[in-house]
mmCIF file of C-alpha atoms in Angstrom:
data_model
loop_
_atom_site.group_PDB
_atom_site.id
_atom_site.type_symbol
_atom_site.label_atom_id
_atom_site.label_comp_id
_atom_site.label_asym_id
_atom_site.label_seq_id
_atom_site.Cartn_x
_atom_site.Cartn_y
_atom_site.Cartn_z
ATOM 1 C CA UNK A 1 66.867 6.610 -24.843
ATOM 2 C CA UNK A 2 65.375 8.881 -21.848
ATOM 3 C CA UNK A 3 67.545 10.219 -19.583
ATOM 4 C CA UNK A 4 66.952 11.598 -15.693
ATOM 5 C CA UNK A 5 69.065 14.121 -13.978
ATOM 6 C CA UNK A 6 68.341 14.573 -10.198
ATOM 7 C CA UNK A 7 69.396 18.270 -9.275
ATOM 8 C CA UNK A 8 69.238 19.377 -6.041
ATOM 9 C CA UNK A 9 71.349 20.976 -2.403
ATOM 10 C CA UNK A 10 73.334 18.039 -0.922
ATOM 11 C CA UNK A 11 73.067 19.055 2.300
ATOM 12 C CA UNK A 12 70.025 20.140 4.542
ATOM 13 C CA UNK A 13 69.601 21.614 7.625
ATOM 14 C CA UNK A 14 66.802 19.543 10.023
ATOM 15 C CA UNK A 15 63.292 20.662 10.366
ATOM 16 C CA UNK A 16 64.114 22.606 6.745
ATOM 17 C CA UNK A 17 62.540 21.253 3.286
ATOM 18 C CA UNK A 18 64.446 19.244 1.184
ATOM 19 C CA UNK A 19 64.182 19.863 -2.791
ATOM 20 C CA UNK A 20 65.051 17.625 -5.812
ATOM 21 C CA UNK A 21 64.393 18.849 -9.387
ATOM 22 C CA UNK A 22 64.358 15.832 -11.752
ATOM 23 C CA UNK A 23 65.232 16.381 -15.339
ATOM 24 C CA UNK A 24 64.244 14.428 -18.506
ATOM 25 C CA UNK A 25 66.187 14.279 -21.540
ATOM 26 C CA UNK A 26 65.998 12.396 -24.718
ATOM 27 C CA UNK A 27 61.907 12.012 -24.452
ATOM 28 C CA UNK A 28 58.948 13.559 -23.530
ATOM 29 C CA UNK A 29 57.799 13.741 -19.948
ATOM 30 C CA UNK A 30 54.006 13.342 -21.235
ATOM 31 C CA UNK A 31 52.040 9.965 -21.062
ATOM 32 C CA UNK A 32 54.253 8.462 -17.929
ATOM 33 C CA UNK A 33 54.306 8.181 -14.144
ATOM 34 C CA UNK A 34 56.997 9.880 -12.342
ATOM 35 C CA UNK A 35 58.364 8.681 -9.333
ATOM 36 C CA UNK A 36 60.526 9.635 -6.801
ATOM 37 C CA UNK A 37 62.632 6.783 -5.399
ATOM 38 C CA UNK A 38 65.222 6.993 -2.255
ATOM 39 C CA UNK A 39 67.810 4.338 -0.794
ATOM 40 C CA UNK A 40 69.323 5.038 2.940
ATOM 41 C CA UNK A 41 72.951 4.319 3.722
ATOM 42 C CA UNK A 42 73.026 0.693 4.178
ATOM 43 C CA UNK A 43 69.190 -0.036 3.640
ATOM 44 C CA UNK A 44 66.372 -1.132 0.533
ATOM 45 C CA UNK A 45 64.571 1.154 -2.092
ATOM 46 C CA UNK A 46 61.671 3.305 -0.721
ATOM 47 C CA UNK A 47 58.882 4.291 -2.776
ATOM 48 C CA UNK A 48 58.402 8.273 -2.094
ATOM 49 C CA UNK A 49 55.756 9.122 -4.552
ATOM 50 C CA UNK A 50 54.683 9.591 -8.646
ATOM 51 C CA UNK A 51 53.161 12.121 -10.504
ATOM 52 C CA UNK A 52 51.706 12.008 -13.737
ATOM 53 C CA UNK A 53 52.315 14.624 -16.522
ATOM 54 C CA UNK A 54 48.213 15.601 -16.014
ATOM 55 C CA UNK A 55 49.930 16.645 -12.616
ATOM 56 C CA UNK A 56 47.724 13.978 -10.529
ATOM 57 C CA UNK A 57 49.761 12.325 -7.703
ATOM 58 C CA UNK A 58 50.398 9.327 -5.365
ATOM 59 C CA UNK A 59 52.675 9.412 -2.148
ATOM 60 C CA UNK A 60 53.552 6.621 -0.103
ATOM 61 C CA UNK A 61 51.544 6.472 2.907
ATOM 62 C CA UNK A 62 54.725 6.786 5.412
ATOM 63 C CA UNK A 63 55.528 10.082 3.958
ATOM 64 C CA UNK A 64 52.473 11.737 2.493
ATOM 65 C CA UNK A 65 51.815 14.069 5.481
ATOM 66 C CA UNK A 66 55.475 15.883 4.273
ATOM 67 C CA UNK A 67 55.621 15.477 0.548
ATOM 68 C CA UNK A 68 54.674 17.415 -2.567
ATOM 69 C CA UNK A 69 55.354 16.405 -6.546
ATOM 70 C CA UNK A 70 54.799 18.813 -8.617
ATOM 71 C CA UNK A 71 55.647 18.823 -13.146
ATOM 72 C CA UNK A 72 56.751 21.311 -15.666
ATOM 73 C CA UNK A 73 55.897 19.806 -18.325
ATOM 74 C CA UNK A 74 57.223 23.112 -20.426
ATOM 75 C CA UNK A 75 61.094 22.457 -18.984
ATOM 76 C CA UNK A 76 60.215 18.424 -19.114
ATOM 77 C CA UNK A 77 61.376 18.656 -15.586
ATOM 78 C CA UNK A 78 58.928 17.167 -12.179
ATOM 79 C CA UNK A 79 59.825 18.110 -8.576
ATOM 80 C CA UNK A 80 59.862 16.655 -5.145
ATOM 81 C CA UNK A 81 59.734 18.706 -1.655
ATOM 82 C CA UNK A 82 60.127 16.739 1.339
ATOM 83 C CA UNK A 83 58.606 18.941 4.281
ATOM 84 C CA UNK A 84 60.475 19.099 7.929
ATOM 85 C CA UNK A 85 63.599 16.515 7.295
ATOM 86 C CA UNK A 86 65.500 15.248 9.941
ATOM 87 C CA UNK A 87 68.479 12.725 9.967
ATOM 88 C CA UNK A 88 66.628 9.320 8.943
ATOM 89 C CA UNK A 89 65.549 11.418 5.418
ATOM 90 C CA UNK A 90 69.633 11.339 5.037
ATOM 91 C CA UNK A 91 69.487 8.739 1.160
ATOM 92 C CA UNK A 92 70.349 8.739 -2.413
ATOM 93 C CA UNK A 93 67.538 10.037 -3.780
ATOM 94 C CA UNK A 94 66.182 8.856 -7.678
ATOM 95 C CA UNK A 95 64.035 9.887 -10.429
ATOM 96 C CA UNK A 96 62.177 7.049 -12.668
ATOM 97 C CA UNK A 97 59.591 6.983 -14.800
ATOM 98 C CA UNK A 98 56.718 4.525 -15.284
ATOM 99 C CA UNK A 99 55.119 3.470 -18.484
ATOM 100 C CA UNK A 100 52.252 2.555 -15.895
ATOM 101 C CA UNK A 101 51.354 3.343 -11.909
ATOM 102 C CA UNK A 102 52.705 -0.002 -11.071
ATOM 103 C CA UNK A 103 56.004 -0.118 -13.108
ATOM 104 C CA UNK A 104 59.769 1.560 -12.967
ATOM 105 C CA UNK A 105 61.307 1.210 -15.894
ATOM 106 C CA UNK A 106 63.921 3.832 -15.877
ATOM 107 C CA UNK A 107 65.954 5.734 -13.566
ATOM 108 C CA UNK A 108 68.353 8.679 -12.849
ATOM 109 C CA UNK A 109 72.003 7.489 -11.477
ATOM 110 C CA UNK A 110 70.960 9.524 -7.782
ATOM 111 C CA UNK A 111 71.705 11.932 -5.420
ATOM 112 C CA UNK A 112 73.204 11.731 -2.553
ATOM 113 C CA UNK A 113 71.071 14.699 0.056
ATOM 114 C CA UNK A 114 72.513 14.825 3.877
ATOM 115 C CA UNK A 115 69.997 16.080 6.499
ATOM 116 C CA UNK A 116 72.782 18.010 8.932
ATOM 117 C CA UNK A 117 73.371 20.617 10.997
ATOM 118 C CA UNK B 1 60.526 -3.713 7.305
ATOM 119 C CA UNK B 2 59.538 -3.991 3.928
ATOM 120 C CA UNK B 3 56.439 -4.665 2.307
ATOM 121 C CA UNK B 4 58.079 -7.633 0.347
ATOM 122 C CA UNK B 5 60.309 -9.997 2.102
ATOM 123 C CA UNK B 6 63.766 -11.169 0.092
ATOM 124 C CA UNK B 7 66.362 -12.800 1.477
ATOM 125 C CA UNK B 8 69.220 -10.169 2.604
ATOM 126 C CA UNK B 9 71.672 -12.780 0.796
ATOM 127 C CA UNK B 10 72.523 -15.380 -1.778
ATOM 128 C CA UNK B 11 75.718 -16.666 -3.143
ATOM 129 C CA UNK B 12 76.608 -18.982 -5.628
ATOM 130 C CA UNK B 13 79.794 -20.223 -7.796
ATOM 131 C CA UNK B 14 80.029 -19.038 -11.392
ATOM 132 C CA UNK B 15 78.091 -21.460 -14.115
ATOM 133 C CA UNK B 16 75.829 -22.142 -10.740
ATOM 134 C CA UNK B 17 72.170 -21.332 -10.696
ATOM 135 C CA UNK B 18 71.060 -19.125 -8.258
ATOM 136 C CA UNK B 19 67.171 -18.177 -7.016
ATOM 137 C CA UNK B 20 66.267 -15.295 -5.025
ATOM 138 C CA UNK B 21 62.780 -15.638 -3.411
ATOM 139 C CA UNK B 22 60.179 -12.105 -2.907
ATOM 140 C CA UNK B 23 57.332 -12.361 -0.431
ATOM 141 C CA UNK B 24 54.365 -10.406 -0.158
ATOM 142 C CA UNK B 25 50.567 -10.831 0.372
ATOM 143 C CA UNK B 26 46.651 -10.992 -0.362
ATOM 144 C CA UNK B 27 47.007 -7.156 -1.210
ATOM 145 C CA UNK B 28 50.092 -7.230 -3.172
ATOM 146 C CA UNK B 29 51.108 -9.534 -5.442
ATOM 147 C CA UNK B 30 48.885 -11.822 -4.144
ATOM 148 C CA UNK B 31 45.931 -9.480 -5.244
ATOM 149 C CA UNK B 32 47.222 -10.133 -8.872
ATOM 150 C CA UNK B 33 49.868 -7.317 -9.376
ATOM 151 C CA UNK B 34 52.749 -7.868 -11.310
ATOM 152 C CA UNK B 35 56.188 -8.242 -9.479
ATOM 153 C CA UNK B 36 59.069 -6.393 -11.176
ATOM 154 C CA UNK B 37 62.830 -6.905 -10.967
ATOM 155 C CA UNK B 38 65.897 -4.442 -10.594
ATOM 156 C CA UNK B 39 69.672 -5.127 -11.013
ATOM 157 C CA UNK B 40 71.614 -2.551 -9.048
ATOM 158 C CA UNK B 41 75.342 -1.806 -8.611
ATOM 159 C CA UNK B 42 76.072 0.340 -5.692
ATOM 160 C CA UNK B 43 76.694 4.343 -7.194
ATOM 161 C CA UNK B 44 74.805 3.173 -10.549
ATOM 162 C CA UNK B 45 70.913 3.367 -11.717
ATOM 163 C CA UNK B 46 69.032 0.365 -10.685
ATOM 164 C CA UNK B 47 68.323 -1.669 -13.635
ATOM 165 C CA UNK B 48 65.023 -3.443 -14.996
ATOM 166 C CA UNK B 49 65.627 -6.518 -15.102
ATOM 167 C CA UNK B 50 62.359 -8.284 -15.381
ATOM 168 C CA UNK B 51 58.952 -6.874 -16.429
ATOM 169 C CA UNK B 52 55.096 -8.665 -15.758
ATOM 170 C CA UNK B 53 56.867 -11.417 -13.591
ATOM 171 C CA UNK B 54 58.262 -13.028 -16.681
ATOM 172 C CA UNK B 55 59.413 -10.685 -19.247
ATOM 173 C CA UNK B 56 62.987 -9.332 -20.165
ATOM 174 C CA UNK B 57 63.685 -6.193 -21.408
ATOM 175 C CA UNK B 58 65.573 -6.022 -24.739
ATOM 176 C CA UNK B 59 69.516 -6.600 -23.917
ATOM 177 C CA UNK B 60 68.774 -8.417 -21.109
ATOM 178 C CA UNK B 61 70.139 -12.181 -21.031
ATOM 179 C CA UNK B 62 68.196 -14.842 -21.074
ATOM 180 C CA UNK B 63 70.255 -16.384 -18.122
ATOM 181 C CA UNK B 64 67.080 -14.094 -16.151
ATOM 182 C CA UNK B 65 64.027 -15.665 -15.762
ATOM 183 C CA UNK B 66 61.217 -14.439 -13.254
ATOM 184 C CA UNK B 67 58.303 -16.599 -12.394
ATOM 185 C CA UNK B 68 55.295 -15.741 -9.605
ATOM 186 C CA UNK B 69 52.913 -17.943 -7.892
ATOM 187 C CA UNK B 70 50.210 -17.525 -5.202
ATOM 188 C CA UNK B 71 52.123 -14.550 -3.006
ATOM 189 C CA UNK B 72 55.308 -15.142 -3.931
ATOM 190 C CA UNK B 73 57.644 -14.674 -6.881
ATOM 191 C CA UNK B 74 61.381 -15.684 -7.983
ATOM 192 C CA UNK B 75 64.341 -14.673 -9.604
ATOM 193 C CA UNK B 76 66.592 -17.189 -11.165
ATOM 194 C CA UNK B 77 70.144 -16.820 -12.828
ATOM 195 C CA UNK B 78 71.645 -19.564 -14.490
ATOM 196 C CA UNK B 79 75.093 -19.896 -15.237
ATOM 197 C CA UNK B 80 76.183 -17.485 -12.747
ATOM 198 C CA UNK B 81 78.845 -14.941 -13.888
ATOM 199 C CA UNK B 82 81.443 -12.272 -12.022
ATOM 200 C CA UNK B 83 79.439 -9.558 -13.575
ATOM 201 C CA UNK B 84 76.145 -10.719 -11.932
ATOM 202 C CA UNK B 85 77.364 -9.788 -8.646
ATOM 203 C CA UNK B 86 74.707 -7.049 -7.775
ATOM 204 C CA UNK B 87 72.077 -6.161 -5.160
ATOM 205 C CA UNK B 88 68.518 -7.209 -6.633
ATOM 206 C CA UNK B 89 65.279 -5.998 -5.863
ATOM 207 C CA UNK B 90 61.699 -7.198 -6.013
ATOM 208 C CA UNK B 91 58.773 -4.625 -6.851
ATOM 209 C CA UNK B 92 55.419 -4.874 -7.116
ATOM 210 C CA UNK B 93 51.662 -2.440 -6.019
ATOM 211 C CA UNK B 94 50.032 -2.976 -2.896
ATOM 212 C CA UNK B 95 46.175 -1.873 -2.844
ATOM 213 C CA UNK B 96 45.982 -1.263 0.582
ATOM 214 C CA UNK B 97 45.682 2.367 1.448
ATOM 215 C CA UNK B 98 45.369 4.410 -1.618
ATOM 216 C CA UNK B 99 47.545 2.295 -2.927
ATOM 217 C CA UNK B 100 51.094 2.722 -3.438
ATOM 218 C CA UNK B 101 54.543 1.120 -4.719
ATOM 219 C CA UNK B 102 56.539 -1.166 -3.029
ATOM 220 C CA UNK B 103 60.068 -2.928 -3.179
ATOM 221 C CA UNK B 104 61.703 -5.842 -1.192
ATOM 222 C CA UNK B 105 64.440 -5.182 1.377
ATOM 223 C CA UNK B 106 67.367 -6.121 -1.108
ATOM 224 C CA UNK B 107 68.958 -9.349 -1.801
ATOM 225 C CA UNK B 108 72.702 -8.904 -2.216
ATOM 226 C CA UNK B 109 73.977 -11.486 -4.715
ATOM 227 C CA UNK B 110 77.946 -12.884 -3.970
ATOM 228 C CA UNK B 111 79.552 -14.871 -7.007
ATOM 229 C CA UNK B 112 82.163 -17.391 -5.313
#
């Protein structure tokens, strides 16, 4: 059974870049779509981005001007930055992959990441 | 404001059978894409919970059923249980754009 491990500074200063390592255990990262996935205090899931192992990638409109996914696929690990943060990027942040651009089928348990001064 | 509209809450007495609506539109699941369902308890991973609008995942009860029509698509649980109590999401692909993933707002599910 794959496993995801979000790694990453729980607290981040405004206007710096926020960064989340995801790790995958128990598989190979090839052959899927990895997403990044994040859930505000009190609100719904928000679709951030995937890459693919091939390295291609997809960001949600709302957020593509400050995003970047990048993969290792020699550490099985894929990354998110999130350019110039300010308060409302304050969410649990997830991992999950995707058998296919249009499915989640398994995710990380979350971090929590605080944009604060 | 989500792309796909739920209801921000049912509730329902246990052995009751509960249905929890998701609406999108002609460039979501009304285009054809498949609508996807999570189970997710607050400080866990969300949980698939339906696959292709109709399919369960091995493990997953049969009490789960998902079904999808024109724009719309539905959750039901039957014979509600304590343990159902979760916050459920709706997921689908909307071609508008480049296209890009999308979720409901969240229906939180109360057992009685």
């Amino acid at each position: 059974q794959v496993q995801l491990q979000e790694s990453g500074p729980g607290l981040v200063k405004p206007s710096e870049t926020l960064s989340l390592t995801c790790t995958v255990s128990g598989g190979s990262i090839s052959s899927y779509y990895w997403s990044c996935i994040r859930q505000p205090p009190g609100k719904g899931l928000e679709w951030i981005g995937y890459i693919y192992y091939s390295g291609s990638t997809n960001y949600n409109p709302s957020l593509k001007s400050r995003v970047t996914m990048s993969v290792d696929t020699s550490k099985n690990q894929f990354s998110l930055k999130l350019r110039s943060v300010t308060a409302a990027d304050t969410a649990i942040y997830y991992c999950a992959r995707g058998p296919v651009i249009t499915m989640i089928d398994n995710w990380g348990q979350g971090t929590l990441v605080t944009v604060s001064s | 404001q989500s792309v796909l509209t739920q209801p921000p809450s049912v509730s329902g007495a246990p052995g009751q059978r509960v249905t929890i609506s998701c609406t999108g539109s002609s460039s979501n699941i009304g285009a054809g894409y498949d609508v996807h369902w999570y189970q997710h308890l607050p400080g866990t991973a969300p949980k698939l919970l339906i696959y292709g609008n109709n399919n369960r995942p091995s493990g997953v009860p049969d009490r789960f059923s998902g079904s999808k029509s024109g724009t719309s698509a539905s959750l039901a649980i039957t014979g509600l249980q304590a343990e159902d109590a979760a916050d459920y999401y709706c997921q689908s692909y909307d071609s508008s754009l480049s296209g890009y993933v999308v979720f409901g707002g969240g229906t939180k599910l109360t057992v009685l």
